[in-house]
DNA sequence: GCCTGGCGGAAGCTAAGAGT
DNA sequence: ACTCTTAGCTTCCGCCAGGC
């Protein structure tokens, strides 16, 4: 088995496309076909099921993909190690995040500490971000919530207060803050049910026995801001994600502390990988936060 | 011991063709 | 039109034998 064969297989298996794999590796598409085919012939196995223009991994292919992922993660780690030996002047740190807001300060600190390193950030939903980390496609991930997993190490990083906001012609627009009770019956534009902000807010409202009226569910923060600015209802957002806009007013919820959290997550087995280690060292220098036991704290138990 | 030329394999290309 | 396969080709590189 040659390295190029495995490299081609890995690229095809990840994208389920010979053409996309060729583009990724910077070779012609027939080259990829040849490499994969020769691998199959050499071992007398079938790695992909070809269904016309669509291909699928066979069971053997899926098994090999698992191994290839580990191998290429190790290969990257070897390169990172050598780069570290040269003083971390070059290298590529891959960060996955559920939103750009939580990562900017840690990336700024990392860049200041290691200006020669290239950092790429993939922003996605929490499921994809976690999957990328587990599949070695990213080195670290920034997630709001992490279920216990023996493969993972989650470091509580920041918490952000959840605030409300309204259009400038709303009756609340002249107020400096509101109370949870004020949300009773209010028209709300909110994120989808699975979103962290939505979960934290819903829980707080349930505990306060307050029932806002959800009139619209939108999957992006920017769209919610636009909807609120147009007067469709009030919005709720993590304070870190609030972007000032002359058409809207920010309204802290004075009597109820609702928080969203950011955790930096990495694979336990890669804890000592050079770039991951360097990132964690930079992280340790930033403000820590103790692990949350609840997303909402009553105001009289403020730390 | 070192240099040189031949050989073979790996890698990758273009072109053409087949399937959807 | 797009994607994958096949055929035939070139280039590059490492190995090895022969000559100095």
Short mmCIF file of C-alpha atoms (C1' of nucleotides) in Angstrom, two decimals:
data_model
loop_
_atom_site.label_atom_id
_atom_site.label_comp_id
_atom_site.label_asym_id
_atom_site.label_seq_id
_atom_site.Cartn_x
_atom_site.Cartn_y
_atom_site.Cartn_z
CA UNK A 1 0.00 0.00 0.00
CA UNK A 2 1.34 3.39 -0.97
CA UNK A 3 0.79 6.61 0.88
CA UNK A 4 -0.72 8.27 -2.19
CA UNK A 5 -3.29 5.49 -2.51
CA UNK A 6 -4.43 5.95 1.07
CA UNK A 7 -4.39 9.73 0.69
CA UNK A 8 -6.64 9.49 -2.38
CA UNK A 9 -8.97 7.02 -0.66
CA UNK A 10 -9.19 9.29 2.40
CA UNK A 11 -10.07 12.34 0.31
CA UNK A 12 -12.71 10.46 -1.71
CA UNK A 13 -14.22 8.81 1.37
CA UNK A 14 -14.55 12.12 3.17
CA UNK A 15 -16.32 13.85 0.29
CA UNK A 16 -17.85 10.83 -1.43
CA UNK A 17 -16.69 12.30 -4.72
CA UNK A 18 -13.66 11.55 -6.87
CA UNK A 19 -13.88 14.99 -8.45
CA UNK A 20 -13.98 16.85 -5.13
CA UNK A 21 -11.10 14.72 -3.85
CA UNK A 22 -9.03 15.59 -6.93
CA UNK A 23 -9.70 19.29 -6.41
CA UNK A 24 -8.73 19.02 -2.76
CA UNK A 25 -5.47 17.22 -3.49
CA UNK A 26 -4.63 19.33 -6.53
CA UNK A 27 -4.37 16.43 -8.97
CA UNK A 28 -6.45 15.36 -11.94
CA UNK A 29 -9.52 13.29 -11.31
CA UNK A 30 -8.27 10.16 -13.19
CA UNK A 31 -5.30 10.10 -10.84
CA UNK A 32 -7.66 9.66 -7.91
CA UNK A 33 -9.58 6.92 -9.71
CA UNK A 34 -6.33 5.09 -10.46
CA UNK A 35 -5.05 5.33 -6.89
CA UNK A 36 -8.27 4.07 -5.34
CA UNK A 37 -8.68 1.35 -7.94
CA UNK A 38 -5.14 0.09 -7.45
CA UNK A 39 -5.70 -0.02 -3.70
CA UNK A 40 -8.85 -2.09 -4.22
CA UNK A 41 -7.10 -4.41 -6.66
CA UNK A 42 -3.99 -4.83 -4.53
CA UNK A 43 -6.04 -6.12 -1.60
CA UNK A 44 -8.90 -7.63 -3.56
CA UNK A 45 -11.52 -5.55 -1.76
CA UNK A 46 -14.26 -3.11 -2.67
CA UNK A 47 -14.00 0.22 -0.87
CA UNK A 48 -16.81 2.06 -2.66
CA UNK A 49 -20.09 1.02 -4.21
CA UNK A 50 -20.40 2.87 -7.52
CA UNK A 51 -24.00 3.74 -8.29
CA UNK A 52 -23.66 5.73 -11.47
CA UNK A 53 -22.63 9.22 -10.45
CA UNK A 54 -23.11 8.47 -6.77
CA UNK A 55 -20.66 6.50 -4.67
CA UNK A 56 -21.05 5.02 -1.20
CA UNK A 57 -18.55 3.57 1.22
CA UNK A 58 -18.69 -0.19 1.67
CA UNK A 59 -18.31 -1.66 5.16
CA UNK A 60 -14.64 -2.30 4.35
CA UNK A 61 -14.30 1.27 3.12
CA UNK A 62 -15.87 2.66 6.28
CA UNK A 63 -13.47 0.61 8.39
CA UNK A 64 -10.50 1.81 6.39
CA UNK A 65 -11.71 5.40 6.66
CA UNK A 66 -11.58 5.19 10.46
CA UNK A 67 -7.97 4.02 10.27
CA UNK A 68 -7.04 6.58 7.61
CA UNK A 69 -8.44 9.40 9.73
CA UNK A 70 -6.26 8.38 12.64
CA UNK A 71 -3.23 8.00 10.39
CA UNK A 72 -3.63 11.42 8.80
CA UNK A 73 -4.29 13.01 12.18
CA UNK A 74 -1.02 11.44 13.37
CA UNK A 75 0.71 12.66 10.23
CA UNK A 76 -0.52 16.19 10.87
CA UNK A 77 0.62 15.87 14.45
CA UNK A 78 4.06 14.81 13.26
CA UNK A 79 4.25 17.89 11.04
CA UNK A 80 3.01 20.04 13.91
CA UNK A 81 5.65 18.52 16.15
CA UNK A 82 8.41 19.40 13.70
CA UNK A 83 7.00 22.90 13.37
CA UNK A 84 6.97 23.19 17.14
CA UNK A 85 10.60 22.11 17.18
CA UNK A 86 11.26 25.07 14.92
CA UNK A 87 9.57 27.29 17.50
CA UNK A 88 5.97 27.14 16.28
CA UNK A 89 6.80 29.48 13.45
CA UNK A 90 4.55 27.61 11.06
CA UNK A 91 1.61 25.22 11.36
CA UNK A 92 -2.12 25.05 10.90
CA UNK A 93 -4.56 25.05 13.81
CA UNK A 94 -8.10 24.05 12.86
CA UNK A 95 -10.83 25.38 15.11
CA UNK A 96 -14.50 24.47 14.97
CA UNK A 97 -17.04 26.73 16.64
CA UNK A 98 -20.78 27.07 16.98
CA UNK A 99 -20.50 30.83 16.55
CA UNK A 100 -17.76 33.31 15.72
CA UNK A 101 -18.45 35.43 18.81
CA UNK A 102 -16.89 33.20 21.45
CA UNK A 103 -13.70 32.42 19.57
CA UNK A 104 -12.48 35.83 18.46
CA UNK A 105 -10.78 36.81 21.71
CA UNK A 106 -9.05 33.45 22.14
CA UNK A 107 -7.93 33.49 18.52
CA UNK A 108 -6.62 37.04 18.92
CA UNK A 109 -4.61 35.90 21.98
CA UNK A 110 -3.37 32.83 20.13
CA UNK A 111 -2.35 34.88 17.11
CA UNK A 112 -0.52 37.38 19.31
CA UNK A 113 1.38 34.52 20.97
CA UNK A 114 2.05 32.56 17.75
CA UNK A 115 1.89 35.03 14.86
CA UNK A 116 3.43 32.58 12.38
CA UNK A 117 0.71 29.98 12.72
CA UNK A 118 -2.16 29.72 10.31
CA UNK A 119 -5.56 29.35 11.97
CA UNK A 120 -8.74 28.32 10.22
CA UNK A 121 -12.16 28.49 11.84
CA UNK A 122 -15.13 26.41 10.74
CA UNK A 123 -18.43 27.73 12.03
CA UNK A 124 -21.36 25.31 12.16
CA UNK A 125 -24.04 23.87 14.38
CA UNK A 126 -23.04 22.00 17.53
CA UNK A 127 -23.60 18.52 16.05
CA UNK A 128 -21.35 19.12 13.02
CA UNK A 129 -18.74 20.93 15.11
CA UNK A 130 -18.52 17.98 17.51
CA UNK A 131 -18.44 15.50 14.62
CA UNK A 132 -15.53 17.36 12.97
CA UNK A 133 -13.59 17.18 16.23
CA UNK A 134 -14.24 13.45 16.69
CA UNK A 135 -13.29 12.80 13.05
CA UNK A 136 -9.97 14.66 13.42
CA UNK A 137 -11.09 17.34 10.99
CA UNK A 138 -10.52 20.01 13.63
CA UNK A 139 -8.02 20.28 16.49
CA UNK A 140 -10.21 22.08 19.01
CA UNK A 141 -13.86 23.02 19.17
CA UNK A 142 -15.76 25.76 20.94
CA UNK A 143 -19.17 24.50 22.00
CA UNK A 144 -21.90 25.76 24.26
CA UNK A 145 -22.80 22.39 25.69
CA UNK A 146 -20.97 19.06 25.77
CA UNK A 147 -22.46 15.79 26.95
CA UNK A 148 -20.06 13.70 29.07
CA UNK A 149 -17.81 11.67 26.75
CA UNK A 150 -14.69 9.76 27.83
CA UNK A 151 -12.98 10.71 24.56
CA UNK A 152 -13.33 14.43 25.20
CA UNK A 153 -11.95 17.07 27.52
CA UNK A 154 -14.19 20.13 27.91
CA UNK A 155 -12.82 23.27 29.51
CA UNK A 156 -15.37 25.86 30.67
CA UNK A 157 -14.26 29.09 29.06
CA UNK A 158 -16.78 31.93 29.22
CA UNK A 159 -20.34 32.62 30.13
CA UNK A 160 -22.45 35.31 28.56
CA UNK A 161 -25.60 36.82 29.91
CA UNK A 162 -28.72 36.41 27.80
CA UNK A 163 -30.46 39.72 27.16
CA UNK A 164 -33.62 40.80 25.39
CA UNK A 165 -33.88 43.49 22.72
CA UNK A 166 -36.75 45.33 21.07
CA UNK A 167 -37.42 47.74 18.20
CA UNK A 168 -37.06 51.47 19.00
CA UNK A 169 -40.81 52.07 18.77
CA UNK A 170 -41.61 49.31 21.30
CA UNK A 171 -43.17 50.37 24.66
CA UNK A 172 -40.06 48.97 26.41
CA UNK A 173 -37.65 50.93 24.24
CA UNK A 174 -37.26 53.78 26.73
CA UNK A 175 -36.54 51.45 29.66
CA UNK A 176 -33.03 50.60 30.86
CA UNK A 177 -33.99 47.04 31.76
CA UNK A 178 -36.97 44.73 32.10
CA UNK A 179 -38.02 41.98 34.49
CA UNK A 180 -38.85 38.40 33.61
CA UNK A 181 -42.53 39.12 34.31
CA UNK A 182 -42.51 41.78 31.58
CA UNK A 183 -42.03 39.03 28.99
CA UNK A 184 -45.49 37.59 29.77
CA UNK A 185 -47.44 37.54 26.49
CA UNK A 186 -44.73 39.45 24.61
CA UNK A 187 -44.34 38.64 20.92
CA UNK A 188 -40.96 36.92 20.52
CA UNK A 189 -38.69 36.18 17.58
CA UNK A 190 -36.43 33.32 18.64
CA UNK A 191 -33.77 30.86 17.47
CA UNK A 192 -34.69 27.25 16.66
CA UNK A 193 -35.59 24.99 19.61
CA UNK A 194 -32.17 23.27 19.76
CA UNK A 195 -30.18 26.49 20.11
CA UNK A 196 -28.34 27.08 23.37
CA UNK A 197 -29.70 30.59 23.88
CA UNK A 198 -33.23 29.37 23.26
CA UNK A 199 -32.83 26.46 25.71
CA UNK A 200 -31.48 28.70 28.47
CA UNK A 201 -34.15 31.33 27.91
CA UNK A 202 -37.02 28.83 27.76
CA UNK A 203 -35.88 27.20 31.00
CA UNK A 204 -35.67 30.56 32.76
CA UNK A 205 -39.14 31.52 31.58
CA UNK A 206 -40.56 28.17 32.75
CA UNK A 207 -39.00 28.63 36.17
CA UNK A 208 -40.40 32.17 36.39
CA UNK A 209 -43.79 30.85 35.21
CA UNK A 210 -43.77 33.37 32.37
CA UNK A 211 -45.16 32.59 28.93
CA UNK A 212 -43.97 34.82 26.09
CA UNK A 213 -45.69 34.38 22.73
CA UNK A 214 -43.29 32.97 20.16
CA UNK A 215 -44.38 34.41 16.80
CA UNK A 216 -41.39 33.45 14.69
CA UNK A 217 -38.51 30.98 14.76
CA UNK A 218 -35.41 31.85 12.71
CA UNK A 219 -32.14 29.93 12.43
CA UNK A 220 -29.72 32.87 12.40
CA UNK A 221 -28.88 35.70 14.78
CA UNK A 222 -28.69 38.22 11.95
CA UNK A 223 -32.17 37.35 10.69
CA UNK A 224 -33.58 37.69 14.21
CA UNK A 225 -32.05 41.17 14.48
CA UNK A 226 -33.65 42.16 11.18
CA UNK A 227 -37.03 40.74 12.22
CA UNK A 228 -36.93 42.63 15.52
CA UNK A 229 -35.81 45.84 13.80
CA UNK A 230 -38.88 45.54 11.53
CA UNK A 231 -41.15 45.35 14.59
CA UNK A 232 -42.19 41.70 14.40
CA UNK A 233 -41.46 41.21 18.09
CA UNK A 234 -38.77 41.19 20.76
CA UNK A 235 -35.62 39.17 20.45
CA UNK A 236 -33.37 37.29 22.84
CA UNK A 237 -29.65 36.91 22.38
CA UNK A 238 -26.44 36.19 24.24
CA UNK A 239 -24.88 39.54 25.18
CA UNK A 240 -21.66 38.58 23.38
CA UNK A 241 -23.62 38.24 20.17
CA UNK A 242 -25.56 41.49 20.45
CA UNK A 243 -24.60 43.92 17.70
CA UNK A 244 -25.69 47.52 18.40
CA UNK A 245 -28.08 48.85 15.78
CA UNK A 246 -29.92 52.23 15.76
CA UNK A 247 -33.20 50.41 15.03
CA UNK A 248 -33.13 48.28 18.19
CA UNK A 249 -32.69 48.70 21.97
CA UNK A 250 -30.86 46.34 24.29
CA UNK A 251 -32.82 45.29 27.40
CA UNK A 252 -31.06 43.42 30.21
CA UNK A 253 -33.41 41.19 32.20
CA UNK A 254 -32.74 42.69 35.62
CA UNK A 255 -34.23 40.16 38.02
CA UNK A 256 -33.17 36.95 36.27
CA UNK A 257 -29.68 35.89 35.28
CA UNK A 258 -29.74 33.70 32.21
CA UNK A 259 -26.42 32.57 30.79
CA UNK A 260 -25.03 30.72 27.82
CA UNK A 261 -21.64 29.07 28.19
CA UNK A 262 -18.69 28.45 25.91
CA UNK A 263 -16.51 25.37 26.39
CA UNK A 264 -13.24 24.68 24.65
CA UNK A 265 -13.26 20.99 23.76
CA UNK A 266 -10.49 18.73 22.49
CA UNK A 267 -9.85 14.99 22.11
CA UNK A 268 -8.23 13.53 25.21
CA UNK A 269 -5.81 11.52 23.05
CA UNK A 270 -4.60 14.71 21.36
CA UNK A 271 -4.06 16.67 24.56
CA UNK A 272 -0.31 16.62 24.03
CA UNK A 273 -0.45 17.35 20.29
CA UNK A 274 1.75 20.39 19.83
CA UNK A 275 -0.76 22.81 18.39
CA UNK A 276 -3.54 21.71 20.74
CA UNK A 277 -1.17 22.07 23.68
CA UNK A 278 -0.08 25.52 22.49
CA UNK A 279 -3.71 26.57 22.15
CA UNK A 280 -4.58 25.30 25.64
CA UNK A 281 -1.64 27.20 27.08
CA UNK A 282 -2.89 30.43 25.52
CA UNK A 283 -6.39 29.62 26.76
CA UNK A 284 -5.13 29.16 30.32
CA UNK A 285 -3.94 32.75 30.22
CA UNK A 286 -7.42 34.03 29.46
CA UNK A 287 -10.13 34.58 32.04
CA UNK A 288 -11.37 31.25 33.38
CA UNK A 289 -14.91 30.50 34.50
CA UNK A 290 -16.04 27.76 36.85
CA UNK A 291 -18.09 24.93 35.41
CA UNK A 292 -21.81 25.62 35.29
CA UNK A 293 -24.25 23.44 37.15
CA UNK A 294 -27.19 25.32 35.73
CA UNK A 295 -27.74 27.76 32.94
CA UNK A 296 -29.72 30.08 35.17
CA UNK A 297 -28.87 31.47 38.54
CA UNK A 298 -31.17 33.50 40.78
CA UNK A 299 -29.86 37.01 41.28
CA UNK A 300 -29.27 36.52 45.01
CA UNK A 301 -26.73 33.77 44.36
CA UNK A 302 -24.52 35.94 42.18
CA UNK A 303 -20.84 35.02 42.36
"C1'" DG B 1 34.70 5.34 -3.29
"C1'" DC B 2 32.49 8.08 -6.66
"C1'" DC B 3 30.20 9.01 -10.97
"C1'" DT B 4 27.22 7.73 -14.79
"C1'" DG B 5 23.76 5.53 -17.53
"C1'" DG B 6 20.04 2.16 -17.92
"C1'" DC B 7 15.97 0.31 -15.99
"C1'" DG B 8 11.63 0.00 -13.62
"C1'" DG B 9 8.07 1.77 -10.79
"C1'" DA B 10 5.34 5.61 -9.10
"C1'" DA B 11 2.81 9.59 -10.07
"C1'" DG B 12 0.25 12.37 -12.80
"C1'" DC B 13 -1.32 14.15 -17.25
"C1'" DT B 14 -4.64 14.41 -21.50
"C1'" DA B 15 -8.06 12.45 -24.36
"C1'" DA B 16 -11.82 9.61 -25.20
"C1'" DG B 17 -15.76 7.15 -23.85
"C1'" DA B 18 -19.60 5.43 -20.91
"C1'" DG B 19 -23.25 6.14 -17.58
"C1'" DT B 20 -26.76 9.05 -15.36
"C1'" DA C 1 -23.75 18.63 -18.32
"C1'" DC C 2 -21.49 16.20 -14.98
"C1'" DT C 3 -18.90 12.38 -13.11
"C1'" DC C 4 -16.14 8.33 -13.33
"C1'" DT C 5 -13.19 4.95 -15.94
"C1'" DT C 6 -9.75 3.52 -19.14
"C1'" DA C 7 -5.80 3.90 -22.21
"C1'" DG C 8 -1.64 5.70 -23.40
"C1'" DC C 9 1.74 8.82 -22.55
"C1'" DT C 10 5.54 11.71 -20.01
"C1'" DT C 11 8.29 12.88 -16.11
"C1'" DC C 12 10.64 11.97 -11.99
"C1'" DC C 13 13.22 9.32 -8.85
"C1'" DG C 14 15.55 5.45 -6.71
"C1'" DC C 15 18.21 1.36 -7.46
"C1'" DC C 16 21.94 -1.05 -9.43
"C1'" DA C 17 25.68 -2.41 -12.34
"C1'" DG C 18 29.69 -0.94 -14.73
"C1'" DG C 19 33.57 2.17 -15.50
"C1'" DC C 20 37.07 5.25 -13.76
#
